[in-house]
Amino acid sequence: DLDQSETAWRPKIMRTVASQNQGVVELVDAIEDHSTFLTQSGMLEKHRFERTRNEILAMLDEAIQIYLMKKVAGRREDAIGIDIGSGSIKMAEVIMRTGKPFLKKMEIFDTPASVVKDGVIVDEALLADTLQRMASRNGFAGRQVAAALGGRSLFIREVTFPRMTETELRQAIRWDLDKYVPFSPDQLYFDFWLTGPGATEFETRVLLVAVPRDVTDSLVRVMNKAGLKPVAIDIEPLAIQRTLPEATTSNSSAPSA
């Protein structure tokens, strides 16, 4: 049963046979009715905000751990998470409290036209200026940044390798990288994560993540121009995955650059 205090929407049971074109129009109408209800009730905006908040917190999780481990002299400083999309830019500032990240500030801003296309930054100067104004206008105090990459330039693939040490595995992946992505190893940044045993005791499954160097370097330049210091670059699919409680518990060591 749906919680009536949360929503007055009652799901409809639709009979649809696509091969006979039966009920398709009615199904589309029902989907549009539900979309209208979510928008008018404010639930759509609420769900989007919560999803964005969880994505940013997940994106920051590993970056904050890395940053705190490297911090010297016991100084503490706020950290910022940034997600740059073709439609919007999300910026969140967190601090550590009792060993957990606490969301201090958050801002969502429409991405200027023609700044980002398919996950690739087109206008670095305008994007850097936008990030700088967002941070300044909202009083973000931190400068340490974790950012996320996505879009068509991102390559994620699970592959199988013989069991070996991590150092040997990294070298083996580098030698075989051009088998899995349409770029030479010198044109890519890559990382990997052991996902489990292979079909035999002599094999291991590896999640391979690669992104063109020019895409990553462009993002780093933008951060530097905006007066920010990137400490980690995550990938959007794994950042989203860590928002799921079970995934966060079992896969918390997913890679970030």
PDB file of C-alpha atoms in Angstrom:
ATOM      1  CA  ASP A   1       0.000   0.000   0.000  1.00  0.00           C
ATOM      2  CA  LEU A   2       1.138   3.540  -0.715  1.00  0.00           C
ATOM      3  CA  ASP A   3       1.567   5.939   2.164  1.00  0.00           C
ATOM      4  CA  GLN A   4      -1.424   8.250   1.717  1.00  0.00           C
ATOM      5  CA  SER A   5       0.258  10.971   3.779  1.00  0.00           C
ATOM      6  CA  GLU A   6       3.028  11.062   1.191  1.00  0.00           C
ATOM      7  CA  THR A   7       0.945  10.922  -1.982  1.00  0.00           C
ATOM      8  CA  ALA A   8      -2.659  10.788  -3.137  1.00  0.00           C
ATOM      9  CA  TRP A   9      -1.682   9.087  -6.388  1.00  0.00           C
ATOM     10  CA  ARG A  10      -3.227   5.681  -6.997  1.00  0.00           C
ATOM     11  CA  PRO A  11      -1.349   3.575  -9.588  1.00  0.00           C
ATOM     12  CA  LYS A  12      -3.417   2.365 -12.506  1.00  0.00           C
ATOM     13  CA  ILE A  13      -3.340  -1.211 -13.769  1.00  0.00           C
ATOM     14  CA  MET A  14      -3.033  -1.056 -17.549  1.00  0.00           C
ATOM     15  CA  ARG A  15      -3.501  -3.868 -20.052  1.00  0.00           C
ATOM     16  CA  THR A  16      -1.088  -3.345 -22.928  1.00  0.00           C
ATOM     17  CA  VAL A  17      -0.177  -5.553 -25.904  1.00  0.00           C
ATOM     18  CA  ALA A  18       2.449  -3.708 -27.883  1.00  0.00           C
ATOM     19  CA  SER A  19       2.519  -6.197 -30.765  1.00  0.00           C
ATOM     20  CA  GLN A  20      -1.203  -5.557 -31.339  1.00  0.00           C
ATOM     21  CA  ASN A  21      -1.024  -1.842 -30.553  1.00  0.00           C
ATOM     22  CA  GLN A  22      -3.505  -2.292 -27.715  1.00  0.00           C
ATOM     23  CA  GLY A  23      -3.451   0.040 -24.739  1.00  0.00           C
ATOM     24  CA  VAL A  24      -0.310   1.903 -25.851  1.00  0.00           C
ATOM     25  CA  VAL A  25      -2.009   5.300 -26.109  1.00  0.00           C
ATOM     26  CA  GLU A  26      -3.699   4.770 -22.744  1.00  0.00           C
ATOM     27  CA  LEU A  27      -0.345   3.821 -21.169  1.00  0.00           C
ATOM     28  CA  VAL A  28       1.318   6.971 -22.519  1.00  0.00           C
ATOM     29  CA  ASP A  29      -1.570   9.071 -21.191  1.00  0.00           C
ATOM     30  CA  ALA A  30      -1.233   7.449 -17.751  1.00  0.00           C
ATOM     31  CA  ILE A  31       2.510   8.155 -17.676  1.00  0.00           C
ATOM     32  CA  GLU A  32       1.885  11.788 -18.611  1.00  0.00           C
ATOM     33  CA  ASP A  33      -0.813  12.064 -15.919  1.00  0.00           C
ATOM     34  CA  HIS A  34       1.630  10.756 -13.311  1.00  0.00           C
ATOM     35  CA  SER A  35       4.329  13.172 -14.479  1.00  0.00           C
ATOM     36  CA  THR A  36       1.864  16.064 -14.208  1.00  0.00           C
ATOM     37  CA  PHE A  37       0.850  14.958 -10.706  1.00  0.00           C
ATOM     38  CA  LEU A  38       4.474  14.770  -9.531  1.00  0.00           C
ATOM     39  CA  THR A  39       5.194  18.236 -10.909  1.00  0.00           C
ATOM     40  CA  GLN A  40       2.083  19.930  -9.504  1.00  0.00           C
ATOM     41  CA  SER A  41       2.372  18.279  -6.085  1.00  0.00           C
ATOM     42  CA  GLY A  42       6.011  19.318  -5.693  1.00  0.00           C
ATOM     43  CA  MET A  43       7.111  15.710  -5.254  1.00  0.00           C
ATOM     44  CA  LEU A  44       9.193  15.730  -8.447  1.00  0.00           C
ATOM     45  CA  GLU A  45      11.266  18.670  -7.226  1.00  0.00           C
ATOM     46  CA  LYS A  46      11.613  17.068  -3.797  1.00  0.00           C
ATOM     47  CA  HIS A  47      12.809  13.758  -5.246  1.00  0.00           C
ATOM     48  CA  ARG A  48      15.251  15.488  -7.593  1.00  0.00           C
ATOM     49  CA  PHE A  49      16.729  17.478  -4.718  1.00  0.00           C
ATOM     50  CA  GLU A  50      17.162  14.374  -2.551  1.00  0.00           C
ATOM     51  CA  ARG A  51      18.710  12.403  -5.423  1.00  0.00           C
ATOM     52  CA  THR A  52      21.126  15.240  -6.208  1.00  0.00           C
ATOM     53  CA  ARG A  53      22.040  15.586  -2.530  1.00  0.00           C
ATOM     54  CA  ASN A  54      22.758  11.851  -2.247  1.00  0.00           C
ATOM     55  CA  GLU A  55      24.790  11.832  -5.469  1.00  0.00           C
ATOM     56  CA  ILE A  56      26.984  14.677  -4.267  1.00  0.00           C
ATOM     57  CA  LEU A  57      27.503  13.143  -0.820  1.00  0.00           C
ATOM     58  CA  ALA A  58      28.477   9.842  -2.435  1.00  0.00           C
ATOM     59  CA  MET A  59      30.824  11.633  -4.818  1.00  0.00           C
ATOM     60  CA  LEU A  60      32.510  13.342  -1.873  1.00  0.00           C
ATOM     61  CA  ASP A  61      32.839  10.283   0.342  1.00  0.00           C
ATOM     62  CA  GLU A  62      36.087   8.905  -1.045  1.00  0.00           C
ATOM     63  CA  ALA A  63      37.575  12.337  -1.757  1.00  0.00           C
ATOM     64  CA  ILE A  64      37.067  13.416   1.839  1.00  0.00           C
ATOM     65  CA  GLN A  65      38.730  10.268   3.145  1.00  0.00           C
ATOM     66  CA  ILE A  66      41.721  10.798   0.852  1.00  0.00           C
ATOM     67  CA  TYR A  67      41.962  14.443   1.792  1.00  0.00           C
ATOM     68  CA  LEU A  68      41.767  13.885   5.550  1.00  0.00           C
ATOM     69  CA  MET A  69      44.389  11.161   5.417  1.00  0.00           C
ATOM     70  CA  LYS A  70      46.784  13.500   3.631  1.00  0.00           C
ATOM     71  CA  LYS A  71      46.032  16.540   5.785  1.00  0.00           C
ATOM     72  CA  VAL A  72      48.942  17.486   8.041  1.00  0.00           C
ATOM     73  CA  ALA A  73      49.284  19.286  11.357  1.00  0.00           C
ATOM     74  CA  GLY A  74      45.736  18.412  12.315  1.00  0.00           C
ATOM     75  CA  ARG A  75      44.217  21.288  10.322  1.00  0.00           C
ATOM     76  CA  ARG A  76      40.654  20.856   9.122  1.00  0.00           C
ATOM     77  CA  GLU A  77      39.154  22.422   6.045  1.00  0.00           C
ATOM     78  CA  ASP A  78      35.830  22.188   4.273  1.00  0.00           C
ATOM     79  CA  ALA A  79      35.645  20.129   1.070  1.00  0.00           C
ATOM     80  CA  ILE A  80      33.526  20.835  -1.996  1.00  0.00           C
ATOM     81  CA  GLY A  81      31.877  18.390  -4.383  1.00  0.00           C
ATOM     82  CA  ILE A  82      31.065  19.522  -7.913  1.00  0.00           C
ATOM     83  CA  ASP A  83      29.001  17.778 -10.573  1.00  0.00           C
ATOM     84  CA  ILE A  84      28.985  19.548 -13.943  1.00  0.00           C
ATOM     85  CA  GLY A  85      26.223  18.527 -16.341  1.00  0.00           C
ATOM     86  CA  SER A  86      24.954  19.924 -19.614  1.00  0.00           C
ATOM     87  CA  GLY A  87      21.775  21.068 -17.840  1.00  0.00           C
ATOM     88  CA  SER A  88      22.914  22.050 -14.355  1.00  0.00           C
ATOM     89  CA  ILE A  89      25.929  22.441 -12.094  1.00  0.00           C
ATOM     90  CA  LYS A  90      25.690  21.073  -8.564  1.00  0.00           C
ATOM     91  CA  MET A  91      28.034  22.329  -5.864  1.00  0.00           C
ATOM     92  CA  ALA A  92      28.020  21.134  -2.251  1.00  0.00           C
ATOM     93  CA  GLU A  93      30.263  21.889   0.705  1.00  0.00           C
ATOM     94  CA  VAL A  94      30.772  19.356   3.478  1.00  0.00           C
ATOM     95  CA  ILE A  95      32.609  19.149   6.773  1.00  0.00           C
ATOM     96  CA  MET A  96      33.469  16.104   8.847  1.00  0.00           C
ATOM     97  CA  ARG A  97      31.549  15.604  12.091  1.00  0.00           C
ATOM     98  CA  THR A  98      32.130  12.544  14.263  1.00  0.00           C
ATOM     99  CA  GLY A  99      33.769  10.815  11.337  1.00  0.00           C
ATOM    100  CA  LYS A 100      30.909  11.399   8.902  1.00  0.00           C
ATOM    101  CA  PRO A 101      30.426  13.991   6.122  1.00  0.00           C
ATOM    102  CA  PHE A 102      27.895  16.688   6.980  1.00  0.00           C
ATOM    103  CA  LEU A 103      26.294  18.759   4.232  1.00  0.00           C
ATOM    104  CA  LYS A 104      26.977  22.413   5.040  1.00  0.00           C
ATOM    105  CA  LYS A 105      25.862  24.206   1.861  1.00  0.00           C
ATOM    106  CA  MET A 106      24.465  23.280  -1.520  1.00  0.00           C
ATOM    107  CA  GLU A 107      23.781  25.173  -4.729  1.00  0.00           C
ATOM    108  CA  ILE A 108      22.291  24.148  -8.084  1.00  0.00           C
ATOM    109  CA  PHE A 109      22.852  26.454 -11.050  1.00  0.00           C
ATOM    110  CA  ASP A 110      21.798  26.210 -14.692  1.00  0.00           C
ATOM    111  CA  THR A 111      24.769  25.420 -16.897  1.00  0.00           C
ATOM    112  CA  PRO A 112      25.434  28.280 -19.339  1.00  0.00           C
ATOM    113  CA  ALA A 113      24.564  27.398 -22.920  1.00  0.00           C
ATOM    114  CA  SER A 114      27.269  25.702 -25.013  1.00  0.00           C
ATOM    115  CA  VAL A 115      29.632  25.224 -22.048  1.00  0.00           C
ATOM    116  CA  VAL A 116      29.355  21.416 -21.774  1.00  0.00           C
ATOM    117  CA  LYS A 117      28.423  18.935 -24.499  1.00  0.00           C
ATOM    118  CA  ASP A 118      28.249  15.159 -23.979  1.00  0.00           C
ATOM    119  CA  GLY A 119      30.372  15.444 -20.849  1.00  0.00           C
ATOM    120  CA  VAL A 120      33.100  17.464 -22.592  1.00  0.00           C
ATOM    121  CA  ILE A 121      33.890  21.031 -21.542  1.00  0.00           C
ATOM    122  CA  VAL A 122      33.616  23.382 -24.518  1.00  0.00           C
ATOM    123  CA  ASP A 123      34.226  26.785 -22.888  1.00  0.00           C
ATOM    124  CA  GLU A 124      36.732  26.487 -20.017  1.00  0.00           C
ATOM    125  CA  ALA A 125      36.886  30.220 -19.234  1.00  0.00           C
ATOM    126  CA  LEU A 126      33.120  30.650 -18.908  1.00  0.00           C
ATOM    127  CA  LEU A 127      32.770  27.499 -16.808  1.00  0.00           C
ATOM    128  CA  ALA A 128      35.578  28.568 -14.480  1.00  0.00           C
ATOM    129  CA  ASP A 129      33.965  31.977 -14.056  1.00  0.00           C
ATOM    130  CA  THR A 130      30.605  30.322 -13.320  1.00  0.00           C
ATOM    131  CA  LEU A 131      32.114  28.085 -10.635  1.00  0.00           C
ATOM    132  CA  GLN A 132      33.949  31.016  -9.093  1.00  0.00           C
ATOM    133  CA  ARG A 133      30.748  33.088  -8.924  1.00  0.00           C
ATOM    134  CA  MET A 134      28.780  30.166  -7.456  1.00  0.00           C
ATOM    135  CA  ALA A 135      31.322  29.653  -4.688  1.00  0.00           C
ATOM    136  CA  SER A 136      31.663  33.364  -3.945  1.00  0.00           C
ATOM    137  CA  ARG A 137      27.938  34.173  -4.032  1.00  0.00           C
ATOM    138  CA  ASN A 138      27.045  31.373  -1.636  1.00  0.00           C
ATOM    139  CA  GLY A 139      29.984  31.779   0.726  1.00  0.00           C
ATOM    140  CA  PHE A 140      31.703  28.447   0.078  1.00  0.00           C
ATOM    141  CA  ALA A 141      34.810  28.479   2.261  1.00  0.00           C
ATOM    142  CA  GLY A 142      36.544  25.286   1.124  1.00  0.00           C
ATOM    143  CA  ARG A 143      38.937  24.962  -1.797  1.00  0.00           C
ATOM    144  CA  GLN A 144      39.541  21.197  -1.844  1.00  0.00           C
ATOM    145  CA  VAL A 145      37.317  19.759  -4.587  1.00  0.00           C
ATOM    146  CA  ALA A 146      36.037  16.359  -5.664  1.00  0.00           C
ATOM    147  CA  ALA A 147      34.499  16.364  -9.139  1.00  0.00           C
ATOM    148  CA  ALA A 148      32.684  13.803 -11.276  1.00  0.00           C
ATOM    149  CA  LEU A 149      33.107  12.800 -14.904  1.00  0.00           C
ATOM    150  CA  GLY A 150      30.458  11.318 -17.183  1.00  0.00           C
ATOM    151  CA  GLY A 151      29.242  11.429 -20.755  1.00  0.00           C
ATOM    152  CA  ARG A 152      30.217   9.510 -23.851  1.00  0.00           C
ATOM    153  CA  SER A 153      33.946   9.965 -23.265  1.00  0.00           C
ATOM    154  CA  LEU A 154      33.831   7.678 -20.218  1.00  0.00           C
ATOM    155  CA  PHE A 155      34.674   3.990 -20.687  1.00  0.00           C
ATOM    156  CA  ILE A 156      33.626   1.373 -18.128  1.00  0.00           C
ATOM    157  CA  ARG A 157      34.036  -2.333 -18.734  1.00  0.00           C
ATOM    158  CA  GLU A 158      34.432  -5.510 -16.701  1.00  0.00           C
ATOM    159  CA  VAL A 159      37.228  -7.746 -17.965  1.00  0.00           C
ATOM    160  CA  THR A 160      38.959 -10.913 -16.791  1.00  0.00           C
ATOM    161  CA  PHE A 161      42.684 -11.237 -16.085  1.00  0.00           C
ATOM    162  CA  PRO A 162      44.895 -13.981 -14.648  1.00  0.00           C
ATOM    163  CA  ARG A 163      45.427 -13.626 -10.912  1.00  0.00           C
ATOM    164  CA  MET A 164      48.474 -11.474 -10.132  1.00  0.00           C
ATOM    165  CA  THR A 165      49.650  -8.724  -7.816  1.00  0.00           C
ATOM    166  CA  GLU A 166      48.103  -5.263  -8.076  1.00  0.00           C
ATOM    167  CA  THR A 167      51.308  -3.833  -9.547  1.00  0.00           C
ATOM    168  CA  GLU A 168      51.470  -6.573 -12.171  1.00  0.00           C
ATOM    169  CA  LEU A 169      47.764  -6.152 -12.918  1.00  0.00           C
ATOM    170  CA  ARG A 170      48.108  -2.421 -13.508  1.00  0.00           C
ATOM    171  CA  GLN A 171      50.949  -3.053 -15.951  1.00  0.00           C
ATOM    172  CA  ALA A 172      48.991  -5.806 -17.717  1.00  0.00           C
ATOM    173  CA  ILE A 173      45.943  -3.562 -18.078  1.00  0.00           C
ATOM    174  CA  ARG A 174      48.094  -0.813 -19.553  1.00  0.00           C
ATOM    175  CA  TRP A 175      49.486  -3.203 -22.167  1.00  0.00           C
ATOM    176  CA  ASP A 176      45.992  -4.463 -23.114  1.00  0.00           C
ATOM    177  CA  LEU A 177      44.134  -1.147 -22.796  1.00  0.00           C
ATOM    178  CA  ASP A 178      43.736  -0.578 -26.534  1.00  0.00           C
ATOM    179  CA  LYS A 179      41.765  -3.837 -26.727  1.00  0.00           C
ATOM    180  CA  TYR A 180      38.970  -2.331 -24.661  1.00  0.00           C
ATOM    181  CA  VAL A 181      38.906   1.372 -25.573  1.00  0.00           C
ATOM    182  CA  PRO A 182      39.491   3.164 -28.909  1.00  0.00           C
ATOM    183  CA  PHE A 183      42.476   5.158 -27.648  1.00  0.00           C
ATOM    184  CA  SER A 184      46.137   4.449 -27.021  1.00  0.00           C
ATOM    185  CA  PRO A 185      47.245   4.111 -23.371  1.00  0.00           C
ATOM    186  CA  ASP A 186      49.174   7.387 -23.609  1.00  0.00           C
ATOM    187  CA  GLN A 187      45.908   9.218 -24.336  1.00  0.00           C
ATOM    188  CA  LEU A 188      44.081   7.877 -21.298  1.00  0.00           C
ATOM    189  CA  TYR A 189      43.884   8.011 -17.546  1.00  0.00           C
ATOM    190  CA  PHE A 190      42.678   4.689 -16.175  1.00  0.00           C
ATOM    191  CA  ASP A 191      42.002   2.933 -12.903  1.00  0.00           C
ATOM    192  CA  PHE A 192      40.583  -0.426 -11.914  1.00  0.00           C
ATOM    193  CA  TRP A 193      38.800  -2.253  -9.150  1.00  0.00           C
ATOM    194  CA  LEU A 194      38.779  -5.970  -8.345  1.00  0.00           C
ATOM    195  CA  THR A 195      35.149  -7.108  -8.468  1.00  0.00           C
ATOM    196  CA  GLY A 196      35.596 -10.793  -7.624  1.00  0.00           C
ATOM    197  CA  PRO A 197      36.983 -14.166  -8.721  1.00  0.00           C
ATOM    198  CA  GLY A 198      36.806 -15.288 -12.334  1.00  0.00           C
ATOM    199  CA  ALA A 199      35.487 -18.522 -13.813  1.00  0.00           C
ATOM    200  CA  THR A 200      38.451 -20.428 -12.370  1.00  0.00           C
ATOM    201  CA  GLU A 201      40.656 -20.026  -9.302  1.00  0.00           C
ATOM    202  CA  PHE A 202      43.385 -18.644 -11.561  1.00  0.00           C
ATOM    203  CA  GLU A 203      41.319 -15.689 -12.823  1.00  0.00           C
ATOM    204  CA  THR A 204      39.967 -12.459 -11.369  1.00  0.00           C
ATOM    205  CA  ARG A 205      37.314 -10.043 -12.598  1.00  0.00           C
ATOM    206  CA  VAL A 206      38.317  -6.403 -12.935  1.00  0.00           C
ATOM    207  CA  LEU A 207      36.198  -3.276 -13.395  1.00  0.00           C
ATOM    208  CA  LEU A 208      38.152  -1.055 -15.763  1.00  0.00           C
ATOM    209  CA  VAL A 209      37.509   2.698 -15.943  1.00  0.00           C
ATOM    210  CA  ALA A 210      39.210   4.934 -18.507  1.00  0.00           C
ATOM    211  CA  VAL A 211      38.790   8.518 -19.677  1.00  0.00           C
ATOM    212  CA  PRO A 212      40.716  10.551 -22.284  1.00  0.00           C
ATOM    213  CA  ARG A 213      43.453  12.691 -20.766  1.00  0.00           C
ATOM    214  CA  ASP A 214      42.260  15.843 -22.521  1.00  0.00           C
ATOM    215  CA  VAL A 215      38.817  15.518 -20.889  1.00  0.00           C
ATOM    216  CA  THR A 216      40.293  15.132 -17.390  1.00  0.00           C
ATOM    217  CA  ASP A 217      42.981  17.779 -17.921  1.00  0.00           C
ATOM    218  CA  SER A 218      40.333  20.245 -19.115  1.00  0.00           C
ATOM    219  CA  LEU A 219      38.343  19.725 -15.906  1.00  0.00           C
ATOM    220  CA  VAL A 220      41.470  20.201 -13.776  1.00  0.00           C
ATOM    221  CA  ARG A 221      42.317  23.446 -15.610  1.00  0.00           C
ATOM    222  CA  VAL A 222      38.803  24.759 -14.996  1.00  0.00           C
ATOM    223  CA  MET A 223      39.074  24.011 -11.267  1.00  0.00           C
ATOM    224  CA  ASN A 224      42.431  25.749 -11.040  1.00  0.00           C
ATOM    225  CA  LYS A 225      41.178  28.799 -12.948  1.00  0.00           C
ATOM    226  CA  ALA A 226      38.247  28.996 -10.527  1.00  0.00           C
ATOM    227  CA  GLY A 227      40.656  29.086  -7.571  1.00  0.00           C
ATOM    228  CA  LEU A 228      39.850  25.516  -6.527  1.00  0.00           C
ATOM    229  CA  LYS A 229      42.145  22.557  -5.860  1.00  0.00           C
ATOM    230  CA  PRO A 230      40.968  19.171  -7.211  1.00  0.00           C
ATOM    231  CA  VAL A 231      41.859  16.275  -4.881  1.00  0.00           C
ATOM    232  CA  ALA A 232      39.821  13.505  -6.537  1.00  0.00           C
ATOM    233  CA  ILE A 233      37.940  12.850  -9.766  1.00  0.00           C
ATOM    234  CA  ASP A 234      35.169  10.277  -9.540  1.00  0.00           C
ATOM    235  CA  ILE A 235      32.921   8.882 -12.265  1.00  0.00           C
ATOM    236  CA  GLU A 236      29.185   9.507 -12.203  1.00  0.00           C
ATOM    237  CA  PRO A 237      27.947   5.883 -12.473  1.00  0.00           C
ATOM    238  CA  LEU A 238      29.951   4.740  -9.430  1.00  0.00           C
ATOM    239  CA  ALA A 239      29.092   7.893  -7.490  1.00  0.00           C
ATOM    240  CA  ILE A 240      25.400   7.189  -8.079  1.00  0.00           C
ATOM    241  CA  GLN A 241      25.881   3.516  -7.195  1.00  0.00           C
ATOM    242  CA  ARG A 242      27.275   4.460  -3.788  1.00  0.00           C
ATOM    243  CA  THR A 243      24.019   6.239  -2.930  1.00  0.00           C
ATOM    244  CA  LEU A 244      22.406   2.783  -2.643  1.00  0.00           C
ATOM    245  CA  PRO A 245      22.775   1.517   0.959  1.00  0.00           C
ATOM    246  CA  GLU A 246      23.654  -2.079   0.047  1.00  0.00           C
ATOM    247  CA  ALA A 247      26.096  -1.003  -2.661  1.00  0.00           C
ATOM    248  CA  THR A 248      27.735   1.502  -0.326  1.00  0.00           C
ATOM    249  CA  THR A 249      28.291  -1.214   2.256  1.00  0.00           C
ATOM    250  CA  SER A 250      29.745  -3.804  -0.110  1.00  0.00           C
ATOM    251  CA  ASN A 251      31.470  -1.640  -2.754  1.00  0.00           C
ATOM    252  CA  SER A 252      32.872   1.293  -0.820  1.00  0.00           C
ATOM    253  CA  SER A 253      36.334   0.860  -2.352  1.00  0.00           C
ATOM    254  CA  ALA A 254      35.285   1.722  -5.899  1.00  0.00           C
ATOM    255  CA  PRO A 255      38.024   3.611  -7.756  1.00  0.00           C
ATOM    256  CA  SER A 256      38.448   7.339  -8.168  1.00  0.00           C
ATOM    257  CA  ALA A 257      41.387   9.114  -9.729  1.00  0.00           C
TER     258      ALA A 257
END
